PDB file of C-alpha atoms in Angstrom:
ATOM      1  CA  PHE A   1     107.437  77.547 103.350  1.00  0.00           C
ATOM      2  CA  THR A   2     111.202  77.946 103.041  1.00  0.00           C
ATOM      3  CA  SER A   3     112.482  80.235 105.765  1.00  0.00           C
ATOM      4  CA  PHE A   4     115.630  82.312 105.663  1.00  0.00           C
ATOM      5  CA  ASP A   5     114.885  83.413 109.251  1.00  0.00           C
ATOM      6  CA  TYR A   6     113.605  86.769 110.546  1.00  0.00           C
ATOM      7  CA  ASN A   7     109.997  86.031 109.569  1.00  0.00           C
ATOM      8  CA  PHE A   8     106.731  86.768 111.344  1.00  0.00           C
ATOM      9  CA  PHE A   9     104.276  83.876 111.714  1.00  0.00           C
ATOM     10  CA  ARG A  10     100.959  84.566 113.403  1.00  0.00           C
ATOM     11  CA  THR A  11     100.451  80.810 113.444  1.00  0.00           C
ATOM     12  CA  THR A  12     102.327  77.859 112.046  1.00  0.00           C
ATOM     13  CA  ALA A  13      99.378  75.453 112.392  1.00  0.00           C
ATOM     14  CA  GLY A  14      99.210  73.219 109.330  1.00  0.00           C
ATOM     15  CA  ALA A  15     102.382  74.722 107.837  1.00  0.00           C
ATOM     16  CA  THR A  16     105.547  72.948 106.806  1.00  0.00           C
ATOM     17  CA  ILE A  17     108.530  75.208 107.367  1.00  0.00           C
ATOM     18  CA  THR A  18     112.061  74.373 106.303  1.00  0.00           C
ATOM     19  CA  GLY A  19     115.134  76.451 107.014  1.00  0.00           C
ATOM     20  CA  PRO A  20     116.109  78.494 110.051  1.00  0.00           C
ATOM     21  CA  VAL A  21     113.422  80.123 112.213  1.00  0.00           C
ATOM     22  CA  VAL A  22     115.321  80.779 115.446  1.00  0.00           C
ATOM     23  CA  ASN A  23     115.036  84.588 115.013  1.00  0.00           C
ATOM     24  CA  SER A  24     111.474  84.553 113.679  1.00  0.00           C
ATOM     25  CA  VAL A  25     108.487  85.820 115.677  1.00  0.00           C
ATOM     26  CA  THR A  26     105.794  83.166 116.098  1.00  0.00           C
ATOM     27  CA  GLY A  27     102.380  82.887 117.700  1.00  0.00           C
ATOM     28  CA  VAL A  28     101.476  86.546 118.304  1.00  0.00           C
ATOM     29  CA  ASP A  29      99.308  89.131 116.572  1.00  0.00           C
ATOM     30  CA  PRO A  30     101.485  91.115 114.117  1.00  0.00           C
ATOM     31  CA  ASN A  31      99.603  94.297 115.119  1.00  0.00           C
ATOM     32  CA  LEU A  32      99.068  95.637 111.597  1.00  0.00           C
ATOM     33  CA  LEU A  33      97.039  98.598 110.418  1.00  0.00           C
ATOM     34  CA  PRO A  34      94.300  97.896 107.830  1.00  0.00           C
ATOM     35  CA  LEU A  35      95.239  97.248 104.212  1.00  0.00           C
ATOM     36  CA  ALA A  36      95.505 100.690 102.578  1.00  0.00           C
ATOM     37  CA  ASN A  37      97.187 102.785  99.899  1.00  0.00           C
ATOM     38  CA  ASN A  38     100.352 103.764 101.797  1.00  0.00           C
ATOM     39  CA  GLY A  39     102.276 104.872  98.741  1.00  0.00           C
ATOM     40  CA  GLY A  40     103.669 102.687  96.000  1.00  0.00           C
ATOM     41  CA  PHE A  41     101.930 100.533  93.405  1.00  0.00           C
ATOM     42  CA  GLY A  42      99.814  98.366  95.673  1.00  0.00           C
ATOM     43  CA  ARG A  43      98.008  98.426  98.987  1.00  0.00           C
ATOM     44  CA  THR A  44     100.021  97.465 102.067  1.00  0.00           C
ATOM     45  CA  HIS A  45      99.678  96.948 105.804  1.00  0.00           C
ATOM     46  CA  ARG A  46     101.667  99.419 107.918  1.00  0.00           C
ATOM     47  CA  LEU A  47     102.916  98.363 111.347  1.00  0.00           C
ATOM     48  CA  ASN A  48     101.189  99.683 114.457  1.00  0.00           C
ATOM     49  CA  ALA A  49     103.487 101.282 117.029  1.00  0.00           C
ATOM     50  CA  GLY A  50     103.482  98.151 119.222  1.00  0.00           C
ATOM     51  CA  SER A  51     104.146  95.618 116.462  1.00  0.00           C
ATOM     52  CA  LEU A  52     106.889  93.118 117.253  1.00  0.00           C
ATOM     53  CA  ALA A  53     107.855  93.238 113.561  1.00  0.00           C
ATOM     54  CA  ARG A  54     109.348  96.727 114.011  1.00  0.00           C
ATOM     55  CA  ASP A  55     113.152  96.688 114.007  1.00  0.00           C
ATOM     56  CA  ALA A  56     113.073  92.873 114.167  1.00  0.00           C
ATOM     57  CA  GLY A  57     114.741  92.081 110.828  1.00  0.00           C
ATOM     58  CA  ASP A  58     118.206  90.700 110.273  1.00  0.00           C
ATOM     59  CA  PRO A  59     120.782  92.878 112.115  1.00  0.00           C
ATOM     60  CA  VAL A  60     123.071  92.555 109.069  1.00  0.00           C
ATOM     61  CA  GLY A  61     120.327  94.265 107.021  1.00  0.00           C
ATOM     62  CA  CYS A  62     117.307  93.083 105.076  1.00  0.00           C
ATOM     63  CA  GLN A  63     118.377  90.464 102.550  1.00  0.00           C
ATOM     64  CA  ASP A  64     116.751  88.407  99.833  1.00  0.00           C
ATOM     65  CA  ASP A  65     117.062  84.625  99.546  1.00  0.00           C
ATOM     66  CA  SER A  66     120.467  85.042  97.840  1.00  0.00           C
ATOM     67  CA  ASN A  67     121.793  87.237 100.680  1.00  0.00           C
ATOM     68  CA  ASN A  68     121.687  90.368  98.522  1.00  0.00           C
ATOM     69  CA  ALA A  69     120.849  93.562 100.351  1.00  0.00           C
ATOM     70  CA  VAL A  70     117.238  94.730 100.015  1.00  0.00           C
ATOM     71  CA  LEU A  71     117.608  98.505 100.085  1.00  0.00           C
ATOM     72  CA  TYR A  72     113.986  99.570  99.489  1.00  0.00           C
ATOM     73  CA  ASP A  73     110.578  98.449 100.701  1.00  0.00           C
ATOM     74  CA  GLN A  74     107.619  97.641  98.467  1.00  0.00           C
ATOM     75  CA  ARG A  75     106.742 101.349  98.151  1.00  0.00           C
ATOM     76  CA  GLY A  76     110.249 102.429  97.173  1.00  0.00           C
ATOM     77  CA  LEU A  77     111.183 103.914 100.545  1.00  0.00           C
ATOM     78  CA  PRO A  78     114.630 103.048 101.873  1.00  0.00           C
ATOM     79  CA  ARG A  79     114.856 100.221 104.387  1.00  0.00           C
ATOM     80  CA  ASP A  80     117.111 102.451 106.482  1.00  0.00           C
ATOM     81  CA  GLN A  81     114.639 104.690 108.340  1.00  0.00           C
ATOM     82  CA  GLY A  82     116.791 105.171 111.417  1.00  0.00           C
ATOM     83  CA  GLY A  83     115.704 102.073 113.336  1.00  0.00           C
ATOM     84  CA  ALA A  84     118.078  99.650 115.008  1.00  0.00           C
ATOM     85  CA  ARG A  85     117.273  97.131 112.241  1.00  0.00           C
ATOM     86  CA  CYS A  86     114.954  96.891 109.282  1.00  0.00           C
ATOM     87  CA  ASP A  87     111.367  95.831 109.929  1.00  0.00           C
ATOM     88  CA  ILE A  88     110.015  92.377 109.115  1.00  0.00           C
ATOM     89  CA  GLY A  89     107.648  92.561 106.138  1.00  0.00           C
ATOM     90  CA  ALA A  90     107.195  94.346 102.833  1.00  0.00           C
ATOM     91  CA  VAL A  91     106.885  97.851 104.317  1.00  0.00           C
ATOM     92  CA  GLU A  92     109.459  99.680 106.402  1.00  0.00           C
ATOM     93  CA  GLU A  93     107.727 101.851 108.963  1.00  0.00           C
ATOM     94  CA  GLY A  94     108.763 105.396 108.371  1.00  0.00           C
ATOM     95  CA  GLY A  95     107.791 108.537 106.634  1.00  0.00           C
ATOM     96  CA  VAL A  96     105.389 111.233 107.718  1.00  0.00           C
ATOM     97  CA  VAL A  97     101.826 110.781 106.433  1.00  0.00           C
ATOM     98  CA  TRP A  98      99.601 113.723 105.423  1.00  0.00           C
ATOM     99  CA  ASP A  99      96.224 113.329 107.145  1.00  0.00           C
ATOM    100  CA  GLY A 100      94.922 116.851 106.519  1.00  0.00           C
ATOM    101  CA  GLY A 101      93.697 117.227 110.102  1.00  0.00           C
ATOM    102  CA  GLY A 102      94.672 120.872 110.521  1.00  0.00           C
ATOM    103  CA  ALA A 103      92.451 123.927 110.170  1.00  0.00           C
ATOM    104  CA  ASP A 104      94.332 124.990 107.020  1.00  0.00           C
ATOM    105  CA  ASN A 105      95.954 123.054 104.190  1.00  0.00           C
ATOM    106  CA  ASP A 106      99.512 124.295 104.672  1.00  0.00           C
ATOM    107  CA  PHE A 107     102.396 121.828 104.331  1.00  0.00           C
ATOM    108  CA  GLY A 108     104.107 123.348 107.381  1.00  0.00           C
ATOM    109  CA  THR A 109     101.153 122.953 109.783  1.00  0.00           C
ATOM    110  CA  ALA A 110     101.932 120.096 112.192  1.00  0.00           C
ATOM    111  CA  GLU A 111      98.244 119.204 112.687  1.00  0.00           C
ATOM    112  CA  ASN A 112      98.007 118.273 108.995  1.00  0.00           C
ATOM    113  CA  TRP A 113     100.393 115.345 109.525  1.00  0.00           C
ATOM    114  CA  GLU A 114      99.859 112.010 111.247  1.00  0.00           C
ATOM    115  CA  GLY A 115     100.950 112.375 114.878  1.00  0.00           C
ATOM    116  CA  ASP A 116     100.698 116.183 114.566  1.00  0.00           C
ATOM    117  CA  THR A 117     104.368 116.473 113.655  1.00  0.00           C
ATOM    118  CA  ALA A 118     105.388 118.428 110.568  1.00  0.00           C
ATOM    119  CA  PRO A 119     108.077 116.745 108.464  1.00  0.00           C
ATOM    120  CA  ALA A 120     111.730 117.683 108.863  1.00  0.00           C
ATOM    121  CA  ASN A 121     114.217 117.875 106.011  1.00  0.00           C
ATOM    122  CA  ALA A 122     115.413 114.298 106.699  1.00  0.00           C
ATOM    123  CA  ASP A 123     111.883 112.842 106.377  1.00  0.00           C
ATOM    124  CA  TYR A 124     110.001 111.112 103.615  1.00  0.00           C
ATOM    125  CA  VAL A 125     106.475 112.463 103.232  1.00  0.00           C
ATOM    126  CA  ILE A 126     103.576 110.306 102.105  1.00  0.00           C
ATOM    127  CA  PHE A 127     100.297 111.400 100.559  1.00  0.00           C
ATOM    128  CA  ASN A 128      97.805 108.506 100.427  1.00  0.00           C
ATOM    129  CA  ALA A 129      94.135 107.638 100.863  1.00  0.00           C
ATOM    130  CA  THR A 130      94.290 108.816 104.506  1.00  0.00           C
ATOM    131  CA  SER A 131      93.137 112.221 103.224  1.00  0.00           C
ATOM    132  CA  SER A 132      91.998 113.815  99.995  1.00  0.00           C
ATOM    133  CA  LYS A 133      92.538 117.323 101.406  1.00  0.00           C
ATOM    134  CA  ASP A 134      94.607 119.570  99.132  1.00  0.00           C
ATOM    135  CA  VAL A 135      98.012 120.750 100.350  1.00  0.00           C
ATOM    136  CA  THR A 136      99.694 124.107  99.734  1.00  0.00           C
ATOM    137  CA  VAL A 137     103.430 124.704 100.003  1.00  0.00           C
ATOM    138  CA  SER A 138     103.648 128.401 100.870  1.00  0.00           C
ATOM    139  CA  ALA A 139     107.209 128.554 102.221  1.00  0.00           C
ATOM    140  CA  GLY A 140     110.510 127.055 101.115  1.00  0.00           C
ATOM    141  CA  THR A 141     110.421 123.420 102.217  1.00  0.00           C
ATOM    142  CA  GLU A 142     112.975 120.624 101.991  1.00  0.00           C
ATOM    143  CA  VAL A 143     112.333 116.905 102.540  1.00  0.00           C
ATOM    144  CA  ARG A 144     114.269 113.729 101.825  1.00  0.00           C
ATOM    145  CA  GLY A 145     111.571 112.232  99.627  1.00  0.00           C
ATOM    146  CA  VAL A 146     107.936 112.353  98.535  1.00  0.00           C
ATOM    147  CA  ILE A 147     105.604 109.423  97.886  1.00  0.00           C
ATOM    148  CA  TYR A 148     102.487 110.812  96.215  1.00  0.00           C
ATOM    149  CA  GLY A 149     100.664 107.534  96.482  1.00  0.00           C
ATOM    150  CA  GLY A 150      97.718 105.618  95.223  1.00  0.00           C
ATOM    151  CA  GLY A 151      94.451 106.703  96.727  1.00  0.00           C
ATOM    152  CA  TYR A 152      95.414 110.353  97.228  1.00  0.00           C
ATOM    153  CA  THR A 153      93.051 112.526  95.201  1.00  0.00           C
ATOM    154  CA  GLY A 154      94.105 115.952  96.455  1.00  0.00           C
ATOM    155  CA  THR A 155      96.234 118.531  94.697  1.00  0.00           C
ATOM    156  CA  MET A 156      99.560 119.917  95.881  1.00  0.00           C
ATOM    157  CA  THR A 157      99.943 123.590  95.024  1.00  0.00           C
ATOM    158  CA  LEU A 158     103.287 125.374  95.214  1.00  0.00           C
ATOM    159  CA  ASP A 159     102.196 128.944  95.820  1.00  0.00           C
ATOM    160  CA  GLY A 160     104.744 131.277  97.345  1.00  0.00           C
ATOM    161  CA  GLY A 161     107.081 128.435  98.257  1.00  0.00           C
ATOM    162  CA  SER A 162     109.253 125.762  96.724  1.00  0.00           C
ATOM    163  CA  LEU A 163     109.604 122.080  97.503  1.00  0.00           C
ATOM    164  CA  ARG A 164     113.152 120.695  97.459  1.00  0.00           C
ATOM    165  CA  VAL A 165     113.328 116.885  97.339  1.00  0.00           C
ATOM    166  CA  ARG A 166     116.776 115.465  98.113  1.00  0.00           C
ATOM    167  CA  ASP A 167     116.302 111.785  97.296  1.00  0.00           C
ATOM    168  CA  THR A 168     113.106 110.205  95.965  1.00  0.00           C
ATOM    169  CA  PHE A 169     109.945 111.539  94.323  1.00  0.00           C
ATOM    170  CA  TYR A 170     107.214 109.078  93.279  1.00  0.00           C
ATOM    171  CA  LEU A 171     104.004 110.372  91.704  1.00  0.00           C
ATOM    172  CA  PHE A 172     101.377 107.613  91.529  1.00  0.00           C
ATOM    173  CA  ALA A 173      98.209 109.757  91.798  1.00  0.00           C
ATOM    174  CA  GLY A 174      96.884 113.281  92.188  1.00  0.00           C
ATOM    175  CA  ASP A 175      98.114 116.552  90.720  1.00  0.00           C
ATOM    176  CA  ILE A 176     100.865 119.074  91.398  1.00  0.00           C
ATOM    177  CA  VAL A 177     100.317 122.724  90.418  1.00  0.00           C
ATOM    178  CA  CYS A 178     103.156 125.263  90.428  1.00  0.00           C
ATOM    179  CA  ASN A 179     102.002 128.903  90.655  1.00  0.00           C
ATOM    180  CA  ASN A 180     104.058 132.107  90.375  1.00  0.00           C
ATOM    181  CA  ASP A 181     107.247 130.486  89.030  1.00  0.00           C
ATOM    182  CA  ASN A 182     107.545 128.060  91.968  1.00  0.00           C
ATOM    183  CA  ALA A 183     108.937 124.601  91.335  1.00  0.00           C
ATOM    184  CA  VAL A 184     109.728 121.183  92.685  1.00  0.00           C
ATOM    185  CA  ASP A 185     113.538 121.148  92.980  1.00  0.00           C
ATOM    186  CA  MET A 186     114.970 117.659  92.584  1.00  0.00           C
ATOM    187  CA  ALA A 187     118.329 117.745  94.369  1.00  0.00           C
ATOM    188  CA  VAL A 188     119.220 114.113  93.693  1.00  0.00           C
TER     189      VAL A 188
END
């Protein structure tokens, strides 16, 4: 393995590593969530809250092996999610995930989102295999981006409200229905 530093090695037993590793994390559990459809083209492991990989990337910014800035994670979400540094790994922890846990299916109901916190206009929202519950946007809503990811089988209905997306909109699965002249407003 050729290291450019800022890696996470659960174990290095039997491995040959060349290159710098002084800022790498070695010998501990990475504390990952199960492999799942977290948005994007393929399944990924998200970081648990206590993972040492969070905000442990290069303080200059995530870079490839040619020292070019890596601006987006594997799902297409920006590496800059407000942390002190980027995370180690293919997925930057961030975004608000729809889990459909509320009594209704309204976009604005906090209990429908992971952590029971409704998204703010600076957030990326993620619809994935966590829930197949349909979602209804019934009031004017603005978010930074939407990842309508693999594994999500629900339908988003704009009924009495609009969805303004300021940055990124990825549609990998599911359906979006616009009723009563409502629309997804791409403000990119």
